[in-house]
PDB file of C-alpha atoms in Angstrom:
ATOM      1  CA  UNK A 932    -121.854  55.621  64.724  1.00 68.00           C
ATOM      2  CA  UNK A 933    -119.990  58.230  62.689  1.00 84.00           C
ATOM      3  CA  UNK A 934    -119.270  57.666  59.021  1.00 83.00           C
ATOM      4  CA  UNK A 935    -115.481  57.771  59.393  1.00 85.00           C
ATOM      5  CA  UNK A 936    -115.565  55.160  62.150  1.00 91.00           C
ATOM      6  CA  UNK A 937    -117.634  52.774  60.016  1.00 92.00           C
ATOM      7  CA  UNK A 938    -115.192  53.236  57.120  1.00 92.00           C
ATOM      8  CA  UNK A 939    -112.155  52.578  59.332  1.00 93.00           C
ATOM      9  CA  UNK A 940    -113.742  49.517  60.952  1.00 94.00           C
ATOM     10  CA  UNK A 941    -114.544  48.054  57.538  1.00 94.00           C
ATOM     11  CA  UNK A 942    -110.959  48.749  56.461  1.00 94.00           C
ATOM     12  CA  UNK A 943    -109.795  46.810  59.510  1.00 95.00           C
ATOM     13  CA  UNK A 944    -111.971  43.906  58.378  1.00 95.00           C
ATOM     14  CA  UNK A 945    -110.136  43.919  55.029  1.00 93.00           C
ATOM     15  CA  UNK A 946    -106.835  43.933  56.944  1.00 94.00           C
ATOM     16  CA  UNK A 947    -107.942  40.818  58.834  1.00 95.00           C
ATOM     17  CA  UNK A 948    -108.758  39.210  55.466  1.00 92.00           C
ATOM     18  CA  UNK A 949    -105.179  39.920  54.327  1.00 92.00           C
ATOM     19  CA  UNK A 950    -103.799  38.271  57.456  1.00 93.00           C
ATOM     20  CA  UNK A 951    -106.071  35.236  56.987  1.00 92.00           C
ATOM     21  CA  UNK A 952    -104.839  34.864  53.404  1.00 87.00           C
ATOM     22  CA  UNK A 953    -101.220  35.258  54.465  1.00 89.00           C
ATOM     23  CA  UNK A 954    -101.653  32.658  57.187  1.00 90.00           C
ATOM     24  CA  UNK A 955    -103.079  30.211  54.636  1.00 84.00           C
ATOM     25  CA  UNK A 956     -99.929  30.562  52.536  1.00 79.00           C
ATOM     26  CA  UNK A 957     -97.518  30.380  55.478  1.00 84.00           C
ATOM     27  CA  UNK A 958     -99.062  27.623  57.609  1.00 81.00           C
ATOM     28  CA  UNK A 959    -101.301  25.502  55.361  1.00 68.00           C
ATOM     29  CA  UNK A 960     -99.474  23.433  52.780  1.00 63.00           C
ATOM     30  CA  UNK A 961    -102.536  21.492  51.606  1.00 59.00           C
ATOM     31  CA  UNK A 962    -104.271  24.389  49.820  1.00 60.00           C
ATOM     32  CA  UNK A 963    -104.674  23.269  46.203  1.00 73.00           C
ATOM     33  CA  UNK A 964    -103.897  25.368  43.148  1.00 75.00           C
ATOM     34  CA  UNK A 965    -107.390  24.664  41.872  1.00 81.00           C
ATOM     35  CA  UNK A 966    -108.953  26.128  45.013  1.00 77.00           C
ATOM     36  CA  UNK A 967    -106.809  29.255  44.796  1.00 74.00           C
ATOM     37  CA  UNK A 968    -107.619  29.593  41.088  1.00 80.00           C
ATOM     38  CA  UNK A 969    -111.340  29.468  41.830  1.00 82.00           C
ATOM     39  CA  UNK A 970    -110.908  32.027  44.598  1.00 78.00           C
ATOM     40  CA  UNK A 971    -108.972  34.384  42.318  1.00 77.00           C
ATOM     41  CA  UNK A 972    -111.609  33.996  39.608  1.00 85.00           C
ATOM     42  CA  UNK A 973    -114.353  34.873  42.090  1.00 83.00           C
ATOM     43  CA  UNK A 974    -112.537  37.981  43.313  1.00 80.00           C
ATOM     44  CA  UNK A 975    -111.543  39.023  39.800  1.00 84.00           C
ATOM     45  CA  UNK A 976    -115.091  38.766  38.493  1.00 87.00           C
ATOM     46  CA  UNK A 977    -116.468  40.771  41.423  1.00 83.00           C
ATOM     47  CA  UNK A 978    -114.026  43.666  41.301  1.00 81.00           C
ATOM     48  CA  UNK A 979    -114.115  43.940  37.515  1.00 88.00           C
ATOM     49  CA  UNK A 980    -117.909  44.111  37.660  1.00 87.00           C
ATOM     50  CA  UNK A 981    -117.657  46.757  40.382  1.00 83.00           C
ATOM     51  CA  UNK A 982    -115.183  48.808  38.331  1.00 86.00           C
ATOM     52  CA  UNK A 983    -117.038  48.555  35.013  1.00 90.00           C
ATOM     53  CA  UNK A 984    -120.665  48.758  36.109  1.00 88.00           C
ATOM     54  CA  UNK A 985    -120.410  51.060  39.132  1.00 82.00           C
ATOM     55  CA  UNK A 986    -117.128  52.926  39.530  1.00 84.00           C
ATOM     56  CA  UNK A 987    -116.412  53.993  35.950  1.00 92.00           C
ATOM     57  CA  UNK A 988    -119.922  55.477  35.517  1.00 92.00           C
ATOM     58  CA  UNK A 989    -119.528  57.190  38.921  1.00 87.00           C
ATOM     59  CA  UNK A 990    -116.228  58.771  37.863  1.00 90.00           C
ATOM     60  CA  UNK A 991    -117.483  59.828  34.426  1.00 93.00           C
ATOM     61  CA  UNK A 992    -120.609  61.339  35.994  1.00 93.00           C
ATOM     62  CA  UNK A 993    -118.270  63.737  37.811  1.00 91.00           C
ATOM     63  CA  UNK A 994    -116.810  64.776  34.466  1.00 91.00           C
ATOM     64  CA  UNK A 995    -115.215  63.047  31.487  1.00 91.00           C
ATOM     65  CA  UNK A 996    -111.897  64.761  32.280  1.00 92.00           C
ATOM     66  CA  UNK A 997    -111.493  62.374  35.228  1.00 93.00           C
ATOM     67  CA  UNK A 998    -111.171  59.400  32.860  1.00 94.00           C
ATOM     68  CA  UNK A 999    -107.442  60.126  32.592  1.00 95.00           C
ATOM     69  CA  UNK A1000    -107.071  59.292  36.300  1.00 94.00           C
ATOM     70  CA  UNK A1001    -108.545  55.844  35.709  1.00 93.00           C
ATOM     71  CA  UNK A1002    -105.762  55.235  33.192  1.00 94.00           C
ATOM     72  CA  UNK A1003    -103.205  56.740  35.581  1.00 93.00           C
ATOM     73  CA  UNK A1004    -104.340  54.485  38.435  1.00 88.00           C
ATOM     74  CA  UNK A1005    -103.971  51.463  36.174  1.00 90.00           C
ATOM     75  CA  UNK A1006    -100.494  52.556  35.092  1.00 88.00           C
ATOM     76  CA  UNK A1007     -99.292  53.192  38.645  1.00 84.00           C
ATOM     77  CA  UNK A1008     -99.859  49.549  39.529  1.00 80.00           C
ATOM     78  CA  UNK A1009     -98.578  48.334  36.171  1.00 81.00           C
ATOM     79  CA  UNK A1010     -95.301  50.194  36.590  1.00 81.00           C
ATOM     80  CA  UNK A1011     -94.787  49.170  40.207  1.00 76.00           C
ATOM     81  CA  UNK A1012     -95.644  45.501  39.642  1.00 71.00           C
ATOM     82  CA  UNK A1013     -93.996  44.901  36.277  1.00 71.00           C
ATOM     83  CA  UNK A1014     -91.393  47.468  35.239  1.00 69.00           C
ATOM     84  CA  UNK A1015     -89.806  47.754  38.671  1.00 64.00           C
ATOM     85  CA  UNK A1016     -89.895  43.994  39.121  1.00 64.00           C
ATOM     86  CA  UNK A1017     -88.111  43.454  35.812  1.00 66.00           C
ATOM     87  CA  UNK A1018     -85.499  46.087  36.642  1.00 62.00           C
ATOM     88  CA  UNK A1019     -84.714  44.547  39.999  1.00 58.00           C
ATOM     89  CA  UNK A1020     -84.537  41.067  38.505  1.00 61.00           C
ATOM     90  CA  UNK A1021     -82.038  42.203  35.850  1.00 63.00           C
ATOM     91  CA  UNK A1022     -79.928  43.972  38.480  1.00 58.00           C
ATOM     92  CA  UNK A1023     -79.923  40.832  40.614  1.00 58.00           C
ATOM     93  CA  UNK A1024     -78.734  38.757  37.665  1.00 61.00           C
ATOM     94  CA  UNK A1025     -75.908  41.195  36.979  1.00 59.00           C
ATOM     95  CA  UNK A1026     -74.829  41.196  40.613  1.00 57.00           C
ATOM     96  CA  UNK A1027     -74.775  37.404  40.677  1.00 55.00           C
ATOM     97  CA  UNK A1028     -72.889  36.864  37.390  1.00 51.00           C
ATOM     98  CA  UNK A1029     -69.673  34.924  37.752  1.00 48.00           C
ATOM     99  CA  UNK A1030     -70.671  33.378  41.081  1.00 43.00           C
ATOM    100  CA  UNK A1031     -71.950  29.907  41.795  1.00 39.00           C
ATOM    101  CA  UNK A1032     -75.497  30.282  43.073  1.00 41.00           C
ATOM    102  CA  UNK A1033     -77.884  27.857  44.687  1.00 34.00           C
ATOM    103  CA  UNK A1034     -81.134  27.367  42.829  1.00 37.00           C
ATOM    104  CA  UNK A1035     -83.734  29.936  43.865  1.00 44.00           C
ATOM    105  CA  UNK A1036     -87.427  30.120  43.037  1.00 52.00           C
ATOM    106  CA  UNK A1037     -87.597  33.908  43.006  1.00 52.00           C
ATOM    107  CA  UNK A1038     -84.969  36.599  43.474  1.00 57.00           C
ATOM    108  CA  UNK A1039     -85.450  38.604  46.698  1.00 64.00           C
ATOM    109  CA  UNK A1040     -85.498  41.847  44.681  1.00 61.00           C
ATOM    110  CA  UNK A1041     -88.460  40.612  42.675  1.00 58.00           C
ATOM    111  CA  UNK A1042     -90.241  39.708  45.897  1.00 66.00           C
ATOM    112  CA  UNK A1043     -89.631  43.210  47.266  1.00 72.00           C
ATOM    113  CA  UNK A1044     -90.950  44.777  44.059  1.00 63.00           C
ATOM    114  CA  UNK A1045     -94.110  42.682  44.313  1.00 68.00           C
ATOM    115  CA  UNK A1046     -94.575  43.724  47.927  1.00 77.00           C
ATOM    116  CA  UNK A1047     -94.202  47.366  46.888  1.00 72.00           C
ATOM    117  CA  UNK A1048     -96.762  46.970  44.108  1.00 68.00           C
ATOM    118  CA  UNK A1049     -99.347  45.342  46.388  1.00 76.00           C
ATOM    119  CA  UNK A1050     -98.817  48.004  49.055  1.00 82.00           C
ATOM    120  CA  UNK A1051     -99.483  50.738  46.506  1.00 76.00           C
ATOM    121  CA  UNK A1052    -102.581  48.916  45.329  1.00 76.00           C
ATOM    122  CA  UNK A1053    -103.927  48.337  48.842  1.00 84.00           C
ATOM    123  CA  UNK A1054    -103.298  51.967  49.781  1.00 88.00           C
ATOM    124  CA  UNK A1055    -105.630  52.898  46.937  1.00 83.00           C
ATOM    125  CA  UNK A1056    -108.061  50.240  48.161  1.00 85.00           C
ATOM    126  CA  UNK A1057    -108.244  52.159  51.423  1.00 90.00           C
ATOM    127  CA  UNK A1058    -108.656  55.433  49.579  1.00 87.00           C
ATOM    128  CA  UNK A1059    -111.458  53.849  47.537  1.00 84.00           C
ATOM    129  CA  UNK A1060    -113.327  52.873  50.710  1.00 90.00           C
ATOM    130  CA  UNK A1061    -112.864  56.331  52.242  1.00 89.00           C
ATOM    131  CA  UNK A1062    -113.835  58.226  49.105  1.00 85.00           C
ATOM    132  CA  UNK A1063    -116.782  55.874  48.622  1.00 85.00           C
ATOM    133  CA  UNK A1064    -118.142  56.727  52.073  1.00 89.00           C
ATOM    134  CA  UNK A1065    -117.577  60.438  51.499  1.00 85.00           C
ATOM    135  CA  UNK A1066    -119.539  60.157  48.240  1.00 83.00           C
ATOM    136  CA  UNK A1067    -122.402  58.122  49.756  1.00 83.00           C
ATOM    137  CA  UNK A1068    -122.715  55.398  52.422  1.00 85.00           C
ATOM    138  CA  UNK A1069    -124.061  52.921  49.851  1.00 83.00           C
ATOM    139  CA  UNK A1070    -121.055  53.459  47.563  1.00 84.00           C
ATOM    140  CA  UNK A1071    -118.750  53.088  50.573  1.00 87.00           C
ATOM    141  CA  UNK A1072    -120.262  49.698  51.439  1.00 86.00           C
ATOM    142  CA  UNK A1073    -119.996  48.639  47.796  1.00 83.00           C
ATOM    143  CA  UNK A1074    -116.320  49.646  47.728  1.00 85.00           C
ATOM    144  CA  UNK A1075    -115.730  47.628  50.891  1.00 89.00           C
ATOM    145  CA  UNK A1076    -117.370  44.565  49.323  1.00 85.00           C
ATOM    146  CA  UNK A1077    -115.273  44.993  46.176  1.00 81.00           C
ATOM    147  CA  UNK A1078    -112.080  45.260  48.216  1.00 85.00           C
ATOM    148  CA  UNK A1079    -112.679  42.399  50.625  1.00 85.00           C
ATOM    149  CA  UNK A1080    -113.410  39.874  47.844  1.00 78.00           C
ATOM    150  CA  UNK A1081    -109.758  39.924  46.804  1.00 76.00           C
ATOM    151  CA  UNK A1082    -107.964  40.680  50.068  1.00 83.00           C
ATOM    152  CA  UNK A1083    -107.646  37.056  51.202  1.00 83.00           C
ATOM    153  CA  UNK A1084    -106.160  36.288  47.782  1.00 78.00           C
ATOM    154  CA  UNK A1085    -103.862  39.332  48.039  1.00 81.00           C
ATOM    155  CA  UNK A1086    -102.673  38.236  51.491  1.00 86.00           C
ATOM    156  CA  UNK A1087    -102.107  34.696  50.233  1.00 81.00           C
ATOM    157  CA  UNK A1088    -100.261  35.930  47.134  1.00 77.00           C
ATOM    158  CA  UNK A1089     -97.899  38.299  48.926  1.00 83.00           C
ATOM    159  CA  UNK A1090     -97.010  35.706  51.559  1.00 85.00           C
ATOM    160  CA  UNK A1091     -96.444  33.040  48.886  1.00 79.00           C
ATOM    161  CA  UNK A1092     -94.222  35.394  46.865  1.00 76.00           C
ATOM    162  CA  UNK A1093     -92.273  36.297  50.002  1.00 80.00           C
ATOM    163  CA  UNK A1094     -91.681  32.630  50.798  1.00 78.00           C
ATOM    164  CA  UNK A1095     -90.630  31.944  47.195  1.00 71.00           C
ATOM    165  CA  UNK A1096     -88.150  34.837  47.450  1.00 71.00           C
ATOM    166  CA  UNK A1097     -86.537  33.172  50.452  1.00 75.00           C
ATOM    167  CA  UNK A1098     -88.066  35.264  53.230  1.00 82.00           C
ATOM    168  CA  UNK A1099     -88.787  33.620  56.566  1.00 83.00           C
ATOM    169  CA  UNK A1100     -92.310  32.603  57.583  1.00 85.00           C
ATOM    170  CA  UNK A1101     -92.416  35.546  59.972  1.00 89.00           C
ATOM    171  CA  UNK A1102     -91.473  38.066  57.274  1.00 89.00           C
ATOM    172  CA  UNK A1103     -93.899  36.470  54.828  1.00 88.00           C
ATOM    173  CA  UNK A1104     -96.747  36.870  57.316  1.00 92.00           C
ATOM    174  CA  UNK A1105     -95.549  40.397  58.123  1.00 93.00           C
ATOM    175  CA  UNK A1106     -95.845  41.304  54.434  1.00 92.00           C
ATOM    176  CA  UNK A1107     -99.523  40.262  54.521  1.00 92.00           C
ATOM    177  CA  UNK A1108    -100.060  42.300  57.699  1.00 94.00           C
ATOM    178  CA  UNK A1109     -98.400  45.303  56.034  1.00 94.00           C
ATOM    179  CA  UNK A1110    -100.706  45.379  53.017  1.00 91.00           C
ATOM    180  CA  UNK A1111    -103.657  45.068  55.401  1.00 93.00           C
ATOM    181  CA  UNK A1112    -102.553  48.015  57.500  1.00 95.00           C
ATOM    182  CA  UNK A1113    -101.799  50.164  54.460  1.00 94.00           C
ATOM    183  CA  UNK A1114    -105.473  49.823  53.480  1.00 93.00           C
ATOM    184  CA  UNK A1115    -106.474  51.292  56.834  1.00 95.00           C
ATOM    185  CA  UNK A1116    -103.912  54.070  56.342  1.00 94.00           C
ATOM    186  CA  UNK A1117    -105.471  54.904  52.976  1.00 91.00           C
ATOM    187  CA  UNK A1118    -108.954  55.157  54.489  1.00 93.00           C
ATOM    188  CA  UNK A1119    -107.763  57.255  57.428  1.00 93.00           C
ATOM    189  CA  UNK A1120    -105.847  59.505  55.020  1.00 91.00           C
ATOM    190  CA  UNK A1121    -109.061  60.438  53.210  1.00 88.00           C
ATOM    191  CA  UNK A1122    -110.807  61.433  56.443  1.00 88.00           C
ATOM    192  CA  UNK A1123    -107.780  63.232  57.911  1.00 88.00           C
ATOM    193  CA  UNK A1124    -107.583  65.388  54.811  1.00 82.00           C
ATOM    194  CA  UNK A1125    -111.165  66.312  55.597  1.00 68.00           C
ATOM    195  CA  UNK A1126    -114.058  67.095  53.296  1.00 63.00           C
ATOM    196  CA  UNK A1127    -112.656  66.531  49.835  1.00 67.00           C
ATOM    197  CA  UNK A1128    -113.439  68.902  47.023  1.00 79.00           C
ATOM    198  CA  UNK A1129    -115.370  67.437  44.076  1.00 84.00           C
ATOM    199  CA  UNK A1130    -112.161  67.653  42.052  1.00 88.00           C
ATOM    200  CA  UNK A1131    -110.099  65.706  44.593  1.00 83.00           C
ATOM    201  CA  UNK A1132    -112.882  63.144  45.027  1.00 80.00           C
ATOM    202  CA  UNK A1133    -113.002  62.575  41.272  1.00 87.00           C
ATOM    203  CA  UNK A1134    -109.216  62.222  41.071  1.00 88.00           C
ATOM    204  CA  UNK A1135    -108.978  59.740  43.934  1.00 81.00           C
ATOM    205  CA  UNK A1136    -111.990  57.721  42.808  1.00 83.00           C
ATOM    206  CA  UNK A1137    -110.528  57.614  39.297  1.00 88.00           C
ATOM    207  CA  UNK A1138    -107.146  56.391  40.602  1.00 87.00           C
ATOM    208  CA  UNK A1139    -108.819  53.730  42.743  1.00 82.00           C
ATOM    209  CA  UNK A1140    -110.932  52.586  39.783  1.00 87.00           C
ATOM    210  CA  UNK A1141    -107.799  52.162  37.684  1.00 88.00           C
ATOM    211  CA  UNK A1142    -106.153  50.018  40.351  1.00 84.00           C
ATOM    212  CA  UNK A1143    -109.289  47.846  40.528  1.00 82.00           C
ATOM    213  CA  UNK A1144    -109.189  47.326  36.764  1.00 88.00           C
ATOM    214  CA  UNK A1145    -105.543  46.291  36.950  1.00 85.00           C
ATOM    215  CA  UNK A1146    -105.833  43.879  39.854  1.00 80.00           C
ATOM    216  CA  UNK A1147    -108.878  42.238  38.283  1.00 84.00           C
ATOM    217  CA  UNK A1148    -107.886  42.118  34.608  1.00 88.00           C
ATOM    218  CA  UNK A1149    -104.094  41.854  34.867  1.00 83.00           C
ATOM    219  CA  UNK A1150    -103.531  40.028  38.167  1.00 78.00           C
ATOM    220  CA  UNK A1151    -106.431  37.880  39.360  1.00 79.00           C
ATOM    221  CA  UNK A1152    -108.061  36.640  36.167  1.00 87.00           C
ATOM    222  CA  UNK A1153    -104.823  35.687  34.348  1.00 86.00           C
ATOM    223  CA  UNK A1154    -103.597  33.889  37.471  1.00 80.00           C
ATOM    224  CA  UNK A1155    -106.940  32.102  37.790  1.00 83.00           C
ATOM    225  CA  UNK A1156    -106.788  31.078  34.126  1.00 86.00           C
ATOM    226  CA  UNK A1157    -103.405  29.417  34.691  1.00 84.00           C
ATOM    227  CA  UNK A1158    -104.789  27.220  37.467  1.00 82.00           C
ATOM    228  CA  UNK A1159    -105.722  23.581  36.754  1.00 86.00           C
ATOM    229  CA  UNK A1160    -109.320  24.129  37.863  1.00 85.00           C
ATOM    230  CA  UNK A1161    -112.052  23.529  35.302  1.00 88.00           C
ATOM    231  CA  UNK A1162    -114.471  25.714  37.254  1.00 91.00           C
ATOM    232  CA  UNK A1163    -112.647  29.033  36.883  1.00 90.00           C
ATOM    233  CA  UNK A1164    -115.124  30.468  34.358  1.00 93.00           C
ATOM    234  CA  UNK A1165    -118.015  29.507  36.637  1.00 93.00           C
ATOM    235  CA  UNK A1166    -116.393  31.306  39.584  1.00 90.00           C
ATOM    236  CA  UNK A1167    -115.700  34.412  37.486  1.00 92.00           C
ATOM    237  CA  UNK A1168    -119.375  34.521  36.508  1.00 93.00           C
ATOM    238  CA  UNK A1169    -120.308  33.870  40.134  1.00 90.00           C
ATOM    239  CA  UNK A1170    -118.191  36.871  41.167  1.00 86.00           C
ATOM    240  CA  UNK A1171    -120.055  39.064  38.674  1.00 90.00           C
ATOM    241  CA  UNK A1172    -123.391  37.732  39.948  1.00 89.00           C
ATOM    242  CA  UNK A1173    -122.353  38.402  43.550  1.00 82.00           C
ATOM    243  CA  UNK A1174    -121.577  41.976  42.600  1.00 81.00           C
ATOM    244  CA  UNK A1175    -125.029  42.382  41.054  1.00 83.00           C
ATOM    245  CA  UNK A1176    -126.747  40.929  44.131  1.00 81.00           C
ATOM    246  CA  UNK A1177    -124.662  42.998  46.557  1.00 74.00           C
ATOM    247  CA  UNK A1178    -125.375  46.155  44.553  1.00 72.00           C
ATOM    248  CA  UNK A1179    -129.103  45.483  44.684  1.00 75.00           C
ATOM    249  CA  UNK A1180    -128.941  44.843  48.435  1.00 67.00           C
ATOM    250  CA  UNK A1181    -126.982  48.053  48.992  1.00 60.00           C
ATOM    251  CA  UNK A1182    -129.497  49.997  46.895  1.00 65.00           C
ATOM    252  CA  UNK A1183    -132.378  48.529  48.903  1.00 64.00           C
ATOM    253  CA  UNK A1184    -130.672  49.387  52.188  1.00 51.00           C
ATOM    254  CA  UNK A1185    -129.987  52.924  51.011  1.00 52.00           C
ATOM    255  CA  UNK A1186    -133.582  53.337  49.852  1.00 53.00           C
TER     256      UNK A1186
END
């Protein structure tokens, strides 16, 4: 089986994980906050370990100049998730001033900004998988494992935000499907472009590493810490341990 086909199939698996997570938010009302907090802690621990112990050294080994792209990748998600969200929320408040409004959980504009941010992030997830496979099959599998650990949570989160913003169940589920498909698009993009130059590989891997740092440190772990679960720290450590074990298994398979 060709390398690009393996990468695309694994990206499709992450898309299915998004849809599963979205379905949990749309159709299952009994999912506890503690359970979701544990799940976010697990995913956050895994992807932070992947970024710090594997991806950052991989990027810096290509040249210290690529470190700036790690920062840029982090900032891309920060801007899209936070600055744009705040701007849209303020604009919504101005548009609604002077009118009697029903109580809302989340303004639709904020929901759209969150959807945009997660789509940007998941596009880079797909790029990370593709670039990983172009670098080495073992790194590609590791990138897939890092991505899939948080995709159910991402699908759940985007569907929950969509519902809170007043979107229908169908649109909420569609938002989870969209971030799944954009991951596949990112992977296909890498292989359509063809054999990447070392410079382009370093840039894309650096950008993907930055997005991993953001989703782990700024999204998943803070959200997990706000959950009522007393086991969050355990699940974060478990995520780190799972990364270590998966890395060893990948190294053994590659050897």
